Coordinates of C-alpha atoms in Angstrom, one line a residue:
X1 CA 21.1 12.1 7.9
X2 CA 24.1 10.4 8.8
X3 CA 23.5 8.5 12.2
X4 CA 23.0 4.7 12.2
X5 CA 20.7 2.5 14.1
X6 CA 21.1 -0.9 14.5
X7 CA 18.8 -4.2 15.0
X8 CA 19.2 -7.6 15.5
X9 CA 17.4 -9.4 13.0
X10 CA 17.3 -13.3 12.4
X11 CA 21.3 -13.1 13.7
X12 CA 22.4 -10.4 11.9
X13 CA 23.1 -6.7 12.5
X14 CA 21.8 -4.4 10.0
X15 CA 22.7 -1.0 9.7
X16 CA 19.9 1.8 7.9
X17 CA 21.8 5.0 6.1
X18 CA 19.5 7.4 5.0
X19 CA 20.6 8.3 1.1
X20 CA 19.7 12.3 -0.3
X21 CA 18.4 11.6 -3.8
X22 CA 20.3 13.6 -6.8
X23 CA 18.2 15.7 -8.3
X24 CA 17.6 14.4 -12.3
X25 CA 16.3 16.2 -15.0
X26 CA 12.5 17.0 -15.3
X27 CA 10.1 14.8 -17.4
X28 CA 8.9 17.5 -20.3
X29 CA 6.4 19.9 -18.5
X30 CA 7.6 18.5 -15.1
X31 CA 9.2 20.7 -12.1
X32 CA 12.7 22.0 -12.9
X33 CA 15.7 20.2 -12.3
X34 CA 16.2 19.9 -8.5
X35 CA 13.3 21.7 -7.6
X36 CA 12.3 18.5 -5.4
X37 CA 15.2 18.9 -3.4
X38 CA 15.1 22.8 -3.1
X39 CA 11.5 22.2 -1.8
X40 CA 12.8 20.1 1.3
X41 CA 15.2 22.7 2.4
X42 CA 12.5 25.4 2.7
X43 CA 10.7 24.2 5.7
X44 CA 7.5 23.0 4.1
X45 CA 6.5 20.2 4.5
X46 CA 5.7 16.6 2.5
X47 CA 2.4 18.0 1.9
X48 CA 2.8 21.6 1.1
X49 CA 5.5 20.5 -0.9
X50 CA 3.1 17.9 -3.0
X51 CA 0.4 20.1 -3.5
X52 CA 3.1 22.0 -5.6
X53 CA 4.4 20.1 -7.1
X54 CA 0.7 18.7 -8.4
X55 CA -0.3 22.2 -9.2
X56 CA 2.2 21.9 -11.3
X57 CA 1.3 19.2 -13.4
X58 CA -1.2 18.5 -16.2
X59 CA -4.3 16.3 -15.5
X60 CA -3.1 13.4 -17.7
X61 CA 0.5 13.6 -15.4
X62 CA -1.6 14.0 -12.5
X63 CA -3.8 11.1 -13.3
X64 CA -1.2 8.5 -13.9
X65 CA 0.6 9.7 -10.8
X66 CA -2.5 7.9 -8.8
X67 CA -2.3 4.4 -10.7
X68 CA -0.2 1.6 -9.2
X69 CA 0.6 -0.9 -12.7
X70 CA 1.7 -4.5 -12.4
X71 CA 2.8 -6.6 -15.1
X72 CA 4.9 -9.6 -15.0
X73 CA 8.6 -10.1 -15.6
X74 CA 12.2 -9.7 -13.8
X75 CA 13.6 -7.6 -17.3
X76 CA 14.9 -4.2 -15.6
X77 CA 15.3 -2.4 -18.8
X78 CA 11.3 -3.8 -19.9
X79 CA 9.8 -3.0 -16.7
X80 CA 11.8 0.4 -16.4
X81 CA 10.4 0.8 -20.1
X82 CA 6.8 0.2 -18.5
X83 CA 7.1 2.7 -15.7
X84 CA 8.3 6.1 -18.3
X85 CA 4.3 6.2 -18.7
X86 CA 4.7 8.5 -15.6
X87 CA 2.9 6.0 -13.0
X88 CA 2.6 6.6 -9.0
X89 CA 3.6 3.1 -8.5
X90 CA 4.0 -0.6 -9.5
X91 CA 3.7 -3.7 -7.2
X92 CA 5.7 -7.1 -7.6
X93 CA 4.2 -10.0 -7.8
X94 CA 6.2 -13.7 -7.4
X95 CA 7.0 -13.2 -11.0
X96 CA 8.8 -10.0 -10.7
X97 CA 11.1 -11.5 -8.5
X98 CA 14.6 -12.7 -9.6
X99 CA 16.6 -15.3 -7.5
X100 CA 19.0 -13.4 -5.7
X101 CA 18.3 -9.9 -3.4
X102 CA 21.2 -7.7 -5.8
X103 CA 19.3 -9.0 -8.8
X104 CA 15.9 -7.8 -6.6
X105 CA 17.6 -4.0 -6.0
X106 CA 18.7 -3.8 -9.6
X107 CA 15.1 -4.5 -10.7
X108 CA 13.6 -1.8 -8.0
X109 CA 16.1 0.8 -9.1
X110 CA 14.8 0.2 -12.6
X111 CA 11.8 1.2 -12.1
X112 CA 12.4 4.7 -11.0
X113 CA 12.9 7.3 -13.7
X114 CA 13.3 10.1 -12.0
X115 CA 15.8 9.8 -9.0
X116 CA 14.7 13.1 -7.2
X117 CA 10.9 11.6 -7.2
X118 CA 10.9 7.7 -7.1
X119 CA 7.5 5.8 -7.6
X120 CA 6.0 3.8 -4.6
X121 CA 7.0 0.2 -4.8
X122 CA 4.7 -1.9 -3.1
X123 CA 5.1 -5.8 -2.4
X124 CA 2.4 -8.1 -0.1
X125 CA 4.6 -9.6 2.1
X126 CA 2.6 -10.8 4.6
X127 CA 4.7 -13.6 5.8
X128 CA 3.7 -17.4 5.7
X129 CA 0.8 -17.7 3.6
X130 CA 1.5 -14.5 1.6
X131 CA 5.0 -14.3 0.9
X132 CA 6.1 -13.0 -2.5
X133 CA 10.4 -12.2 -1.4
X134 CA 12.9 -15.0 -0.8
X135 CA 14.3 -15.7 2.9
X136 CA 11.3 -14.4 5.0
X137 CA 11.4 -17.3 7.7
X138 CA 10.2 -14.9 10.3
X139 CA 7.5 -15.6 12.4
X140 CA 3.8 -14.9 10.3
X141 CA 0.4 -14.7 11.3
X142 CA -0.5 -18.7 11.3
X143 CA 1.7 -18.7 14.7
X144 CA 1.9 -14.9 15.6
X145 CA -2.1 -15.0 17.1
X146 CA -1.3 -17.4 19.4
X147 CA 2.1 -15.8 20.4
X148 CA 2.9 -12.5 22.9
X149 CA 2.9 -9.4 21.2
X150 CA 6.3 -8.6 21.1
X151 CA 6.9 -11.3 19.1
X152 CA 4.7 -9.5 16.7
X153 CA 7.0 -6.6 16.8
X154 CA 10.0 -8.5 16.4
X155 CA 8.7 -10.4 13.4
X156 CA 7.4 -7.4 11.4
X157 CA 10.8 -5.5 12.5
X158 CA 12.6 -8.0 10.5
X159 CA 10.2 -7.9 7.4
X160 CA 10.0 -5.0 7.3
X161 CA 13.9 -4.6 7.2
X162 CA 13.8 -7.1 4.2
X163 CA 11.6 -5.3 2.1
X164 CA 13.3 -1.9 2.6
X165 CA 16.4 -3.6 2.2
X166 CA 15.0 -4.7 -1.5
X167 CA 14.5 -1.0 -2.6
X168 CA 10.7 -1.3 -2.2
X169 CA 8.8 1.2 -0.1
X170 CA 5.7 -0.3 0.8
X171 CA 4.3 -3.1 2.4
X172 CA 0.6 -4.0 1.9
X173 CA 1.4 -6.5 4.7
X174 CA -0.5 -5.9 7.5
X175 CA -4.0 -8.0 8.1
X176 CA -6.1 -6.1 10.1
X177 CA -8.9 -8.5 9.7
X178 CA -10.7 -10.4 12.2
X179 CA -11.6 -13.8 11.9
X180 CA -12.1 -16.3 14.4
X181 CA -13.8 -18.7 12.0
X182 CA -10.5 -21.5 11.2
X183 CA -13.1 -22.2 7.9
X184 CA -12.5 -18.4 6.8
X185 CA -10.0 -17.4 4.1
X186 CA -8.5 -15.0 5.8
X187 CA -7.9 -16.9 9.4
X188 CA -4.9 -17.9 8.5
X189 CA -3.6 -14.7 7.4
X190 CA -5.2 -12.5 10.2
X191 CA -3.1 -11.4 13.2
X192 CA -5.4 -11.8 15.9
X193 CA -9.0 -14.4 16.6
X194 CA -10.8 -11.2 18.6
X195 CA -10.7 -7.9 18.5
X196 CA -8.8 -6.5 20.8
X197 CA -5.9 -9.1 20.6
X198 CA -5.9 -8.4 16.9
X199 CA -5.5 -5.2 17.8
X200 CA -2.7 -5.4 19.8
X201 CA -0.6 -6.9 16.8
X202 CA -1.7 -4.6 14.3
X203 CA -0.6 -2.0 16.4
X204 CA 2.7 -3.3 16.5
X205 CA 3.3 -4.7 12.9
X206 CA 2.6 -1.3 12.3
X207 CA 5.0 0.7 14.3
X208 CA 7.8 -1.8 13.6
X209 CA 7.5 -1.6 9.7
X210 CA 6.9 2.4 9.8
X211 CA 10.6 2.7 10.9
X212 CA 11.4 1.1 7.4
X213 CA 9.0 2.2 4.9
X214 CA 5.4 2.6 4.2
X215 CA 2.8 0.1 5.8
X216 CA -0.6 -1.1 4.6
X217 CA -3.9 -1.7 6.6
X218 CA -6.0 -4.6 5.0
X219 CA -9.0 -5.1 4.6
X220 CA -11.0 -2.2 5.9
X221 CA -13.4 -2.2 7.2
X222 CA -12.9 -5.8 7.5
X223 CA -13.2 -9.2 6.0
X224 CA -13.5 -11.7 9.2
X225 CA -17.2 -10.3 9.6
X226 CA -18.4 -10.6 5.6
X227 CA -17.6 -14.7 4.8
X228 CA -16.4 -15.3 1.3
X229 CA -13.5 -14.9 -0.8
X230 CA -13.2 -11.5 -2.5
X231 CA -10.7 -12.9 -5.4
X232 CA -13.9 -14.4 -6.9
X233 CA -17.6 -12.5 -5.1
X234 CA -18.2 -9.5 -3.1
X235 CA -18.4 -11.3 0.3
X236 CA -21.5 -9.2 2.1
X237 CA -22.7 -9.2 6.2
X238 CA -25.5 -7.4 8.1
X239 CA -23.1 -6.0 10.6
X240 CA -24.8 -2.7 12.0
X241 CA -22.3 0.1 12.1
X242 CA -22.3 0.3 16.3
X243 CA -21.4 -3.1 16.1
X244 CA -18.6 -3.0 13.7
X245 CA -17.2 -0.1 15.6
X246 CA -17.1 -2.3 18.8
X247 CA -15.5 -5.5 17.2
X248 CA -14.2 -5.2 13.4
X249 CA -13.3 -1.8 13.7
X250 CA -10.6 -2.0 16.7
X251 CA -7.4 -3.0 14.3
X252 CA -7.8 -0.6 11.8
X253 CA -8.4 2.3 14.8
X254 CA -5.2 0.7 16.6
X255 CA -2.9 0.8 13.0
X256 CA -4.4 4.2 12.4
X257 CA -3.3 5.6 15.6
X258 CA 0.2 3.5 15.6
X259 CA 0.8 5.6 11.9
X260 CA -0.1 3.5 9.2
X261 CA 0.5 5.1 6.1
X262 CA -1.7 3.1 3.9
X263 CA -5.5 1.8 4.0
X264 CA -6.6 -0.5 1.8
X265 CA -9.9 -1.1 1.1
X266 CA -11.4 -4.1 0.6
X267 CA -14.1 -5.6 -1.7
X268 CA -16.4 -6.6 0.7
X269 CA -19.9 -4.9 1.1
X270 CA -21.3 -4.0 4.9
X271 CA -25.2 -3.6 3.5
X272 CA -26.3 -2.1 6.7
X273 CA -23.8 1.1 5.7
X274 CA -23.6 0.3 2.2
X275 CA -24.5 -2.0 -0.4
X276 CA -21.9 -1.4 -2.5
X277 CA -18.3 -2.7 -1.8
X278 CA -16.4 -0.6 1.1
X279 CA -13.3 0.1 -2.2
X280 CA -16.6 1.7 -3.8
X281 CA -18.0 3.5 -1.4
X282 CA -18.1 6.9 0.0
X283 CA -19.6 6.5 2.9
X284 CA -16.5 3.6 4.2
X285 CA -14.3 6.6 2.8
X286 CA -15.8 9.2 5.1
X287 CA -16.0 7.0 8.3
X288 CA -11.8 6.4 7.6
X289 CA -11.1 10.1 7.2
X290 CA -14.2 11.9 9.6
X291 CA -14.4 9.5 12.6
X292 CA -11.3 7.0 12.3
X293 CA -9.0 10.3 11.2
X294 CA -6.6 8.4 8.5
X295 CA -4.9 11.2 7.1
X296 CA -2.9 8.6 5.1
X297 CA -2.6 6.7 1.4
X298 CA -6.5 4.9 0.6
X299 CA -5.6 2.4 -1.9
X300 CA -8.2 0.3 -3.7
X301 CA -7.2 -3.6 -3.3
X302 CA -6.6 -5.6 -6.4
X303 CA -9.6 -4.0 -9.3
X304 CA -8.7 -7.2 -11.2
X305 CA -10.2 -9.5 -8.3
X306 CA -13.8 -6.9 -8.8
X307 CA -14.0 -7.5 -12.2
X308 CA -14.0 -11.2 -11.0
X309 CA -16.7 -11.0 -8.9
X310 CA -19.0 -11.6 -11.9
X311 CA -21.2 -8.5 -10.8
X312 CA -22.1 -7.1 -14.1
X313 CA -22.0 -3.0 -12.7
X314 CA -18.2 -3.8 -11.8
X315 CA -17.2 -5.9 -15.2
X316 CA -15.2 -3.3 -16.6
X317 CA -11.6 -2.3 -14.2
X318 CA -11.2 1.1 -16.3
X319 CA -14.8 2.0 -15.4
X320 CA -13.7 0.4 -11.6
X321 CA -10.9 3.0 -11.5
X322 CA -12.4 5.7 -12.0
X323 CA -15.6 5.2 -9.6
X324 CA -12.7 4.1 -7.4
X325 CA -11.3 7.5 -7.4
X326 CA -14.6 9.3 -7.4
X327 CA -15.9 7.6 -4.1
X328 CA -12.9 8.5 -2.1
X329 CA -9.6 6.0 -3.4
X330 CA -6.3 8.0 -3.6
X331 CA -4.4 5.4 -5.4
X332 CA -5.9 2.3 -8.0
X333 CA -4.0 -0.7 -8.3
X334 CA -4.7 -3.4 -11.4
X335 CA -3.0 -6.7 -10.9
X336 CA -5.0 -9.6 -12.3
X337 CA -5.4 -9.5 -15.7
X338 CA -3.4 -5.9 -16.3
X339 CA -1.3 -6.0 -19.1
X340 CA 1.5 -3.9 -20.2
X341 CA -2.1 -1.1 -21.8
X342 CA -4.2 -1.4 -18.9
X343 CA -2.4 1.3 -16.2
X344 CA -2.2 3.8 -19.0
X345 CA -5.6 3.4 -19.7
X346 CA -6.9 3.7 -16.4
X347 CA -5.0 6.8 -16.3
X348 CA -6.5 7.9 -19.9
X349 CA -10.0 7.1 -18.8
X350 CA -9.7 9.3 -14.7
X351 CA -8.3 12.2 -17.1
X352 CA -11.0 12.0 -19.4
X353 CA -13.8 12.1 -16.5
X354 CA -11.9 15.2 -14.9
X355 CA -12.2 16.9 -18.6
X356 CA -15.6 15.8 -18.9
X357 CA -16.5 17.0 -15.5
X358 CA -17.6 13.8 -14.2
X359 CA -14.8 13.4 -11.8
X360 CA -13.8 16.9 -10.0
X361 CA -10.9 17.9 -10.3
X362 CA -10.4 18.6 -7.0
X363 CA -10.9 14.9 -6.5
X364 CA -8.4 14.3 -8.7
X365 CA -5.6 16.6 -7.2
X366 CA -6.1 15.4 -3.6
X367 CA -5.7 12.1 -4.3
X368 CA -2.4 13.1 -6.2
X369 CA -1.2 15.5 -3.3
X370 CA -1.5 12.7 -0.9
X371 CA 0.0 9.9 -3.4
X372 CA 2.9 12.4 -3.7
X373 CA 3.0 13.5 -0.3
X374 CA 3.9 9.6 0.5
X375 CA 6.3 9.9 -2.4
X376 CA 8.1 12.6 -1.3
X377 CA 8.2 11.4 2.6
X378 CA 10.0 7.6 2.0
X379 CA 11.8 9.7 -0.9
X380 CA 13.9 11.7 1.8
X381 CA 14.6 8.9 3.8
X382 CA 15.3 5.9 1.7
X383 CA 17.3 3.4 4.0
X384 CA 20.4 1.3 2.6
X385 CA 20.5 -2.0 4.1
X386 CA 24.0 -3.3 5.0
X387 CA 25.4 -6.1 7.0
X388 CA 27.1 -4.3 9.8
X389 CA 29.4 -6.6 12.0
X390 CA 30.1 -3.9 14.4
X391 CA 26.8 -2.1 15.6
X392 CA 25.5 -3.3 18.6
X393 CA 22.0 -4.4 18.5
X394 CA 19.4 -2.9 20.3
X395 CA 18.0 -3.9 23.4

C-alpha cells in the first residue's frame, strides 16, 4: 500500500506507510519460507489463512502461540533471546521502556523473530493514570468524562498514533468500565460516570485507535458495578443479568460494534451469572461471543493479579492458564511475578492438558487461529510513523 494519510496530532503531521514484511526463514517444523506472504496474495483471508497456518503446527507451537510473556528489562538482544520460545506476544511494562522512542523501536523490533509473522506487542496506555510510554500529554480519562466526545476521538487518535509509532501493535487502553463512584479504583481511569456517556467514548477511543493498531476492551463485563480492587481480591456484585445488560453492558456493546479487536476480561465475579470470575468463566465467554457477537482477541487480564487474590482454587497461574483457555480465553497474559520460566511453562502445562485430553484440542486451535488471525491482520499493515512537514492535516 503506498498512499499516505495524514493527522494533526499535538502540532505535528504524521504520515502512516504501510511496510510488506520480508518473508524469513521458517522456525524448524514451521511454514516454508514465505509461505505467509504467498497466503495473502491468494484471496483468503486473515482467518482462513491462520487456520493454516495453525494446522500446521505442533500442539507445543500452538500452545505458546496463545501466551503473552512479560519480563522486565530494556536489553534487546535479552528480551529478543526470551521471545525464540515461539510466544504469541509480550507486553511492556515501565521497565521495558528505554529513554528515548529510537531506543523504544529498536527494542520492539527485537522481539520479533520471524519478520513474515511478528508477535502481538501489547502496552497499557491508557493515558493519565496509566501511562507506561514517554510524551503522552494528550487528554486521559480523569478530564475526557467531563469533556465532548470528540475530544475523545482526538485524544485516542493521537495515542494511538504514539504507540503504533513505537512498533507495538496493541493497546489494552480502552476502559470500558463504569463507575460513577469518585471512591472507586477505577473512576479515575473510566471514560464515562453513566452508561451511555461512557459509551459514547468508548466508541470513539475505539474507532480512532483501530486505524493504528489493535485496541483493547477492559474490564468486561465491568468493574464500576463489582467495588474492589482486582490487583489484590476478586471484587464480586449481585447485578442480575437484565440489569447489567441495561447499564454495565452498553460500552463494551458500543466498542464491539465500533471494531474492537480485543476483550479483556476482568477478574471480577457477577454471582448472579457466575460465581467464578468473568476471566474464568464460560458462561461471560458465551454472552461476548452468542449475544454481544465479539468475533475478536479474548485475552485474560493480568493471571499474576488472580494468584493475588489469595483465593486458594486460583493460587497457582500455570493451573490459572490453562482453566483460562479451557473456559473460553484465546490469549493468557502473566505479568506479576512471571519470570523469564513462567510463559514457557504456561505453554508446557496448556500442551500437556491437550495431550492428556483435558483441554480439547479444538479449544486449543481456535484460540490459536484467532491469536494468529490478529497476527497476521496488523502484520500486513504495519504503519511507519514519520514526521511529515508537508501533508496537510485532516479536517
Amino acid at each position: 500500500m503506498s498512499g499516505r494519510r495524514g493527522a494533526a496530532v499535538a502540532g505535528l503531521v504524521l504520515a502512516a506507510f504501510a511496510v510488506v514484511s520480508t518473508p524469513a526463514a521458517a522456525a524448524p517444523g514451521g511454514p516454508a519460507p514465505g509461505a505467509i506472504a504467498a497466503a495473502s496474495t491468494s484471496g483468503v483471508g486473515p482467518t482462513g489463512r491462520a487456520a493454516d497456518l495453525v494446522a500446521q503446527m505442533t500442539t507445543a507451537e500452538q500452545a505458546a502461540s496463545i501466551v503473552m510473556g512479560h519480563v522486565s528489562g530494556t536489553d534487546p538482544e535479552e528480551l529478543r533471546a526470551y521471545m525464540e520460545g515461539g510466544l504469541g506476544g509480550f507486553i511492556l511494562m515501565g521497565a521495558n521502556v528505554p529513554a528515548s522512542e529510537a531506543e523504544l523501536q529498536t527494542l520492539t523490533a527485537a522481539l520479533t523473530i520471524d519478520p513474515a509473522l511478528p508477535p502481538l506487542i501489547a502496552v497499557d496506555q491508557e493515558g493519565g493514570i496509566v501511562s507506561r510510554l514517554h510524551g503522552d500529554g494528550y487528554p486521559a480519562s480523569t478530564v475526557l468524562k467531563d469533556m465532548p466526545v470528540a475530544d475523545t476521538a482526538s485524544a485516542f487518535a493521537a495515542r494511538g498514533s504514539l504507540v503504533a509509532r513505537a512498533g507495538i501493535t496493541v493497546n489494552f487502553g480502552t476502559v470500558a468500565d463504569v463507575a460513577a463512584d469518585p471512591d472507586s479504583f477505577i473512576y479515575g481511569r473510566a471514560l464515562g460516570t453513566e452508561p451511555s456517556g461512557a459509551a459514547e467514548r468508548v466508541a470513539a477511543a475505539t474507532t480512532a485507535q483501530e486505524q493504528f493498531l489493535g485496541s483493547t476492551l477492559k474490564h468486561f463485563p465491568g468493574h464500576g458495578a463489582a467495588p474492589g480492587d482486582s490487583h489484590h481480591a476478586i471484587p464480586s456484585t449481585g447485578m442480575s443479568l437484565e440489569e447489567w445488560r441495561a447499564s454495565d453492558a452498553l460500552p463494551f456493546v458500543a466498542g464491539i460494534d465500533a471494531g474492537a479487536s480485543l476483550l479483556m476480561f476482568g477478574h471480577l465475579a457477577y454471582t448472579a451469572v457466575d460465581a467464578a470470575p468473568a476471566s474464568m468463566s464460560t458462561k461471560w465467554h458465551e454472552i461476548a461471543r452468542e449475544e454481544m457477537g465479539f468475533e475478536g482477541v479474548s485475552v485474560t487480564d493480568d493471571l499474576g493479579m488472580l494468584t493475588s487474590s489469595g483465593v486458594p482454587e486460583y493460587a497457582d497461574p500455570i493451573a490459572n492458564a490453562v482453566t483460562a483457555v479451557a473456559t473460553g480465553n484465546d490469549l493468557v497474559l502473566m505479568i506479576a511475578g512471571s519470570t523469564r520460566e513462567t510463559a514457557g511453562q504456561m505453554a508446557g502445562a496448556i500442551a500437556a492438558a491437550v495431550d492428556a485430553g483435558t483441554l480439547p484440542p479444538e479449544r486449543l486451535e481456535d484460540a490459536a487461529t484467532r491469536v494468529m488471525a490478529l497476527r497476521l491482520q496488523l502484520s500486513s499493515a504495519t504503519s511507519a510513523w514519520t514526521v511529515c512537514p508537508d501533508c496537510t492535516p485532516a479536517d
